[in-house]
mmCIF file of C-alpha atoms and ligand atoms in Angstrom:
data_model
loop_
_atom_site.group_PDB
_atom_site.id
_atom_site.type_symbol
_atom_site.label_atom_id
_atom_site.label_comp_id
_atom_site.label_asym_id
_atom_site.label_seq_id
_atom_site.Cartn_x
_atom_site.Cartn_y
_atom_site.Cartn_z
ATOM 1 C CA UNK A 1 0.035 -0.002 0.033
ATOM 2 C CA UNK A 2 2.817 2.430 0.890
ATOM 3 C CA UNK A 3 4.778 1.525 -2.253
ATOM 4 C CA UNK A 4 1.635 2.197 -4.319
ATOM 5 C CA UNK A 5 1.170 5.616 -2.635
ATOM 6 C CA UNK A 6 4.861 6.481 -3.187
ATOM 7 C CA UNK A 7 4.577 5.399 -6.854
ATOM 8 C CA UNK A 8 1.551 7.485 -7.418
ATOM 9 C CA UNK A 9 3.210 10.436 -5.735
ATOM 10 C CA UNK A 10 6.168 10.277 -8.106
ATOM 11 C CA UNK A 11 3.974 9.542 -11.080
ATOM 12 C CA UNK A 12 1.644 12.535 -10.648
ATOM 13 C CA UNK A 13 4.163 15.081 -9.454
ATOM 14 C CA UNK A 14 6.996 14.352 -11.835
ATOM 15 C CA UNK A 15 4.442 13.502 -14.581
ATOM 16 C CA UNK A 16 2.567 16.796 -14.333
ATOM 17 C CA UNK A 17 5.751 18.818 -14.063
ATOM 18 C CA UNK A 18 7.034 17.304 -17.357
ATOM 19 C CA UNK A 19 3.671 17.770 -18.920
ATOM 20 C CA UNK A 20 3.402 21.437 -17.886
ATOM 21 C CA UNK A 21 6.971 22.255 -18.933
ATOM 22 C CA UNK A 22 6.486 20.694 -22.313
ATOM 23 C CA UNK A 23 3.074 22.112 -22.998
ATOM 24 C CA UNK A 24 4.090 25.729 -22.124
ATOM 25 C CA UNK A 25 7.354 25.387 -23.984
ATOM 26 C CA UNK A 26 5.909 23.986 -27.228
ATOM 27 C CA UNK A 27 2.204 25.093 -27.381
ATOM 28 C CA UNK A 28 1.150 28.723 -27.915
ATOM 29 C CA UNK A 29 0.303 30.418 -24.620
ATOM 30 C CA UNK A 30 -3.188 29.611 -23.367
ATOM 31 C CA UNK A 31 -4.009 27.272 -26.042
ATOM 32 C CA UNK A 32 -4.763 24.441 -23.645
ATOM 33 C CA UNK A 33 -6.984 26.511 -21.163
ATOM 34 C CA UNK A 34 -10.372 28.236 -21.070
ATOM 35 C CA UNK A 35 -10.556 31.177 -23.531
ATOM 36 C CA UNK A 36 -11.052 33.774 -20.526
ATOM 37 C CA UNK A 37 -7.923 32.286 -19.027
ATOM 38 C CA UNK A 38 -6.044 32.619 -22.272
ATOM 39 C CA UNK A 39 -6.567 36.329 -22.579
ATOM 40 C CA UNK A 40 -5.497 36.747 -19.015
ATOM 41 C CA UNK A 41 -2.360 34.696 -19.570
ATOM 42 C CA UNK A 42 -1.543 36.853 -22.764
ATOM 43 C CA UNK A 43 -1.988 39.950 -20.671
ATOM 44 C CA UNK A 44 0.521 38.706 -18.028
ATOM 45 C CA UNK A 45 2.714 36.366 -19.963
ATOM 46 C CA UNK A 46 5.859 37.182 -17.913
ATOM 47 C CA UNK A 47 3.814 36.286 -14.780
ATOM 48 C CA UNK A 48 2.462 33.114 -15.952
ATOM 49 C CA UNK A 49 5.626 31.844 -17.692
ATOM 50 C CA UNK A 50 7.733 32.508 -14.684
ATOM 51 C CA UNK A 51 5.093 30.863 -12.362
ATOM 52 C CA UNK A 52 4.818 27.734 -14.496
ATOM 53 C CA UNK A 53 8.614 27.092 -15.189
ATOM 54 C CA UNK A 54 9.701 27.856 -11.580
ATOM 55 C CA UNK A 55 6.840 25.954 -9.884
ATOM 56 C CA UNK A 56 7.476 22.891 -12.152
ATOM 57 C CA UNK A 57 10.950 22.777 -10.332
ATOM 58 C CA UNK A 58 9.273 22.332 -6.994
ATOM 59 C CA UNK A 59 6.868 19.681 -8.280
ATOM 60 C CA UNK A 60 9.623 17.570 -9.996
ATOM 61 C CA UNK A 61 12.057 17.687 -7.021
ATOM 62 C CA UNK A 62 9.730 17.416 -4.166
ATOM 63 C CA UNK A 63 9.193 13.611 -3.981
ATOM 64 C CA UNK A 64 12.843 12.805 -4.050
ATOM 65 C CA UNK A 65 13.522 15.025 -1.003
ATOM 66 C CA UNK A 66 11.267 12.806 1.044
ATOM 67 C CA UNK A 67 13.190 9.562 0.497
ATOM 68 C CA UNK A 68 15.171 8.781 3.454
ATOM 69 C CA UNK A 69 17.527 6.443 1.503
ATOM 70 C CA UNK A 70 18.260 9.301 -1.001
ATOM 71 C CA UNK A 71 18.946 11.764 1.864
ATOM 72 C CA UNK A 72 21.376 9.348 3.539
ATOM 73 C CA UNK A 73 23.269 8.365 0.307
ATOM 74 C CA UNK A 74 23.521 11.904 -1.258
ATOM 75 C CA UNK A 75 23.249 14.507 1.533
ATOM 76 C CA UNK A 76 25.026 17.183 -0.509
ATOM 77 C CA UNK A 77 22.549 16.480 -3.492
ATOM 78 C CA UNK A 78 19.657 16.833 -0.914
ATOM 79 C CA UNK A 79 20.954 20.220 0.032
ATOM 80 C CA UNK A 80 21.565 21.364 -3.513
ATOM 81 C CA UNK A 81 18.055 20.142 -4.617
ATOM 82 C CA UNK A 82 16.502 21.789 -1.545
ATOM 83 C CA UNK A 83 18.008 25.107 -2.494
ATOM 84 C CA UNK A 84 16.526 24.785 -6.042
ATOM 85 C CA UNK A 85 13.216 23.620 -4.569
ATOM 86 C CA UNK A 86 12.977 26.650 -2.180
ATOM 87 C CA UNK A 87 14.865 29.270 -4.137
ATOM 88 C CA UNK A 88 13.393 28.644 -7.625
ATOM 89 C CA UNK A 89 10.206 26.569 -6.974
ATOM 90 C CA UNK A 90 8.794 28.370 -3.914
ATOM 91 C CA UNK A 91 10.256 31.724 -3.986
ATOM 92 C CA UNK A 92 9.773 32.681 -7.563
ATOM 93 C CA UNK A 93 6.775 30.195 -8.043
ATOM 94 C CA UNK A 94 5.117 31.453 -4.953
ATOM 95 C CA UNK A 95 5.515 35.162 -5.753
ATOM 96 C CA UNK A 96 4.436 34.717 -9.406
ATOM 97 C CA UNK A 97 1.513 32.597 -8.267
ATOM 98 C CA UNK A 98 0.485 35.380 -5.755
ATOM 99 C CA UNK A 99 0.757 37.887 -8.700
ATOM 100 C CA UNK A 100 -1.444 35.690 -11.041
ATOM 101 C CA UNK A 101 -3.972 35.119 -8.277
ATOM 102 C CA UNK A 102 -5.030 38.730 -8.596
ATOM 103 C CA UNK A 103 -6.143 37.917 -12.143
ATOM 104 C CA UNK A 104 -7.416 34.320 -11.726
ATOM 105 C CA UNK A 105 -10.412 33.118 -13.656
ATOM 106 C CA UNK A 106 -13.447 32.375 -11.297
ATOM 107 C CA UNK A 107 -14.014 35.692 -9.457
ATOM 108 C CA UNK A 108 -13.091 36.783 -5.871
ATOM 109 C CA UNK A 109 -13.509 33.235 -4.600
ATOM 110 C CA UNK A 110 -10.881 31.785 -6.921
ATOM 111 C CA UNK A 111 -8.537 34.828 -6.516
ATOM 112 C CA UNK A 112 -8.690 34.523 -2.680
ATOM 113 C CA UNK A 113 -8.289 30.721 -2.851
ATOM 114 C CA UNK A 114 -5.138 30.978 -4.969
ATOM 115 C CA UNK A 115 -3.849 34.111 -3.249
ATOM 116 C CA UNK A 116 -4.018 32.409 0.367
ATOM 117 C CA UNK A 117 -2.444 29.187 -1.181
ATOM 118 C CA UNK A 118 0.470 31.353 -2.605
ATOM 119 C CA UNK A 119 0.953 33.046 0.927
ATOM 120 C CA UNK A 120 0.934 29.784 2.767
ATOM 121 C CA UNK A 121 3.235 28.280 0.276
ATOM 122 C CA UNK A 122 5.709 30.990 0.895
ATOM 123 C CA UNK A 123 5.264 30.947 4.570
ATOM 124 C CA UNK A 124 5.763 27.173 4.968
ATOM 125 C CA UNK A 125 8.804 27.351 2.793
ATOM 126 C CA UNK A 126 10.255 30.168 4.654
ATOM 127 C CA UNK A 127 9.740 28.317 7.971
ATOM 128 C CA UNK A 128 11.306 25.073 6.559
ATOM 129 C CA UNK A 129 14.354 27.068 5.444
ATOM 130 C CA UNK A 130 14.663 28.955 8.799
ATOM 131 C CA UNK A 131 14.362 25.689 10.730
ATOM 132 C CA UNK A 132 17.167 23.899 8.846
ATOM 133 C CA UNK A 133 19.387 27.042 9.176
ATOM 134 C CA UNK A 134 19.129 26.810 12.782
ATOM 135 C CA UNK A 135 19.694 23.114 12.694
ATOM 136 C CA UNK A 136 16.253 21.951 13.662
ATOM 137 C CA UNK A 137 15.786 18.891 11.481
ATOM 138 C CA UNK A 138 12.445 17.809 12.968
ATOM 139 C CA UNK A 139 10.875 21.276 12.521
ATOM 140 C CA UNK A 140 12.385 21.389 8.969
ATOM 141 C CA UNK A 141 10.671 18.063 7.999
ATOM 142 C CA UNK A 142 7.353 19.173 9.527
ATOM 143 C CA UNK A 143 7.345 22.341 7.488
ATOM 144 C CA UNK A 144 8.453 20.685 4.328
ATOM 145 C CA UNK A 145 5.575 18.098 4.563
ATOM 146 C CA UNK A 146 3.140 21.123 4.998
ATOM 147 C CA UNK A 147 4.868 22.871 2.103
ATOM 148 C CA UNK A 148 4.806 19.797 -0.268
ATOM 149 C CA UNK A 149 1.167 19.140 0.495
ATOM 150 C CA UNK A 150 0.573 22.692 -0.953
ATOM 151 C CA UNK A 151 2.829 22.006 -3.968
ATOM 152 C CA UNK A 152 0.537 19.051 -4.728
ATOM 153 C CA UNK A 153 -2.350 21.481 -5.144
ATOM 154 C CA UNK A 154 -1.042 21.660 -8.814
ATOM 155 C CA UNK A 155 -1.844 18.026 -9.201
ATOM 156 C CA UNK A 156 -5.071 17.872 -7.165
ATOM 157 C CA UNK A 157 -6.417 20.972 -9.038
ATOM 158 C CA UNK A 158 -6.102 19.078 -12.418
ATOM 159 C CA UNK A 159 -7.577 15.874 -10.980
ATOM 160 C CA UNK A 160 -10.650 17.581 -9.639
ATOM 161 C CA UNK A 161 -11.051 19.702 -12.754
ATOM 162 C CA UNK A 162 -11.084 16.594 -14.897
ATOM 163 C CA UNK A 163 -13.767 14.968 -12.541
ATOM 164 C CA UNK A 164 -15.786 18.160 -12.781
ATOM 165 C CA UNK A 165 -15.788 17.937 -16.594
ATOM 166 C CA UNK A 166 -16.906 14.257 -16.338
ATOM 167 C CA UNK A 167 -19.589 15.246 -13.770
ATOM 168 C CA UNK A 168 -20.628 18.024 -16.217
ATOM 169 C CA UNK A 169 -20.387 20.826 -13.582
ATOM 170 C CA UNK A 170 -20.292 24.327 -14.978
ATOM 171 C CA UNK A 171 -16.732 25.469 -15.440
ATOM 172 C CA UNK A 172 -16.616 28.794 -13.579
ATOM 173 C CA UNK A 173 -18.400 27.268 -10.545
ATOM 174 C CA UNK A 174 -16.074 24.204 -10.478
ATOM 175 C CA UNK A 175 -12.957 26.401 -10.973
ATOM 176 C CA UNK A 176 -13.754 28.762 -8.060
ATOM 177 C CA UNK A 177 -14.650 25.796 -5.701
ATOM 178 C CA UNK A 178 -11.417 23.949 -6.839
ATOM 179 C CA UNK A 179 -9.184 26.957 -6.088
ATOM 180 C CA UNK A 180 -9.849 26.049 -2.423
ATOM 181 C CA UNK A 181 -10.565 22.345 -2.664
ATOM 182 C CA UNK A 182 -7.193 21.724 -4.333
ATOM 183 C CA UNK A 183 -5.161 22.620 -1.202
ATOM 184 C CA UNK A 184 -7.263 22.788 1.926
ATOM 185 C CA UNK A 185 -7.812 18.981 2.331
ATOM 186 C CA UNK A 186 -4.060 18.455 1.300
ATOM 187 C CA UNK A 187 -2.949 20.557 4.152
ATOM 188 C CA UNK A 188 -5.357 18.924 6.566
ATOM 189 C CA UNK A 189 -4.168 15.437 5.479
ATOM 190 C CA UNK A 190 -0.485 16.583 5.902
ATOM 191 C CA UNK A 191 -1.152 17.863 9.570
ATOM 192 C CA UNK A 192 -2.733 14.416 10.286
ATOM 193 C CA UNK A 193 -0.051 12.299 8.778
ATOM 194 C CA UNK A 194 3.225 14.353 9.054
ATOM 195 C CA UNK A 195 4.521 12.273 11.992
ATOM 196 C CA UNK A 196 4.469 9.244 9.676
ATOM 197 C CA UNK A 197 6.606 10.884 7.123
ATOM 198 C CA UNK A 198 9.025 12.732 9.472
ATOM 199 C CA UNK A 199 11.454 9.774 10.072
HETATM 200 C C1 HEM B 201 1.077 25.984 -4.610
HETATM 201 C C2 HEM B 201 0.938 27.253 -5.071
HETATM 202 C C3 HEM B 201 0.410 27.687 -6.389
HETATM 203 C C4 HEM B 201 -0.396 28.750 -6.658
HETATM 204 C C5 HEM B 201 -0.806 29.779 -5.515
HETATM 205 C C6 HEM B 201 -0.649 28.837 -7.940
HETATM 206 C C7 HEM B 201 -1.369 29.753 -8.625
HETATM 207 C C8 HEM B 201 -1.602 29.800 -9.937
HETATM 208 C C9 HEM B 201 -2.598 30.823 -10.520
HETATM 209 C C10 HEM B 201 -3.303 31.962 -9.805
HETATM 210 C C11 HEM B 201 -2.736 30.534 -11.814
HETATM 211 C C12 HEM B 201 -3.544 31.215 -12.948
HETATM 212 C C13 HEM B 201 -4.949 30.635 -12.949
HETATM 213 C C14 HEM B 201 -5.950 31.598 -13.577
HETATM 214 O O1 HEM B 201 -5.602 32.563 -14.266
HETATM 215 O O2 HEM B 201 -7.243 31.301 -13.452
HETATM 216 C C15 HEM B 201 -1.938 29.412 -12.086
HETATM 217 C C16 HEM B 201 -1.807 28.752 -13.268
HETATM 218 C C17 HEM B 201 -1.011 27.664 -13.458
HETATM 219 N N1 HEM B 201 -0.134 27.017 -12.556
HETATM 220 FE FE1 HEM B 201 0.026 27.467 -10.541
HETATM 221 N N2 HEM B 201 -0.137 27.813 -8.621
HETATM 222 C C18 HEM B 201 0.675 26.999 -7.686
HETATM 223 C C19 HEM B 201 1.415 25.902 -7.898
HETATM 224 C C20 HEM B 201 1.718 25.335 -9.082
HETATM 225 C C21 HEM B 201 2.567 24.256 -9.321
HETATM 226 C C22 HEM B 201 3.501 23.532 -8.228
HETATM 227 C C23 HEM B 201 2.667 24.180 -10.696
HETATM 228 C C24 HEM B 201 3.564 23.073 -11.334
HETATM 229 C C25 HEM B 201 3.708 22.788 -12.582
HETATM 230 C C26 HEM B 201 1.747 25.034 -11.340
HETATM 231 C C27 HEM B 201 1.467 25.153 -12.615
HETATM 232 C C28 HEM B 201 0.501 25.969 -13.142
HETATM 233 C C29 HEM B 201 0.064 25.961 -14.548
HETATM 234 C C30 HEM B 201 0.576 24.922 -15.657
HETATM 235 C C31 HEM B 201 -0.862 26.995 -14.741
HETATM 236 C C32 HEM B 201 -1.471 27.354 -16.029
HETATM 237 C C33 HEM B 201 -2.861 26.854 -16.132
HETATM 238 C C34 HEM B 201 -2.938 25.400 -16.735
HETATM 239 O O3 HEM B 201 -2.275 25.171 -17.706
HETATM 240 O O4 HEM B 201 -3.735 24.667 -16.047
HETATM 241 N N3 HEM B 201 1.229 25.804 -10.314
HETATM 242 N N4 HEM B 201 -1.414 28.943 -10.851
#
């Protein structure tokens, strides 16, 4: 069961990171999203491109950082990947996500959902960094589990959106709801389970 969950974690996070990077590298901007989102992306292309390419780094690196075997074998690699995760993924991805949240499709509910997600993403990342700087490994792990549960919002958002299309739910309603649903349960689950991961 544990192996299956870990396999799914790698599959969805690395898989979506590769998909997003490839799609936004090779397809015209906004060609794969709702037309209203497309015009928004075109008006803020620097914001959306920096958001996608930096956040992708966090999503692709994240799962490896939780492997105890990887950490033990390659401690300096864990440090370097951690710097890329926080410095590129969270710092740039978080601020550009916060910027893009002001223009998000789905009205005030979606804007506030994405905005709070971005703030918590930055806040948990900062706490994880400060904890390891003062040598508090336990606190570092705890904040990282919280932080990565928020990174995974990128995956849960797309899974719930696909489910809403299958269920034939109107897009703007689904999108605004999912702007919250994509991360609140993730964070609650992380709070409940973090003791099991922090080993
Ligand atoms: C966890 C914090 C995150 C926040 C606050 C955030 C916020 C946003 C916002 C506001 C948008 C624009 C949506 C709109 O205009 O309606 C967006 C789009 C996007 N984000 Fe994020 N995001 C986060 C994480 C990630 C991660 C980790 C990835 C990894 C690849 C990612 C990839 C994308 C992509 C590809 C889009 C373009 C829309 C699409 O193709 O579906 N985001 N994000």
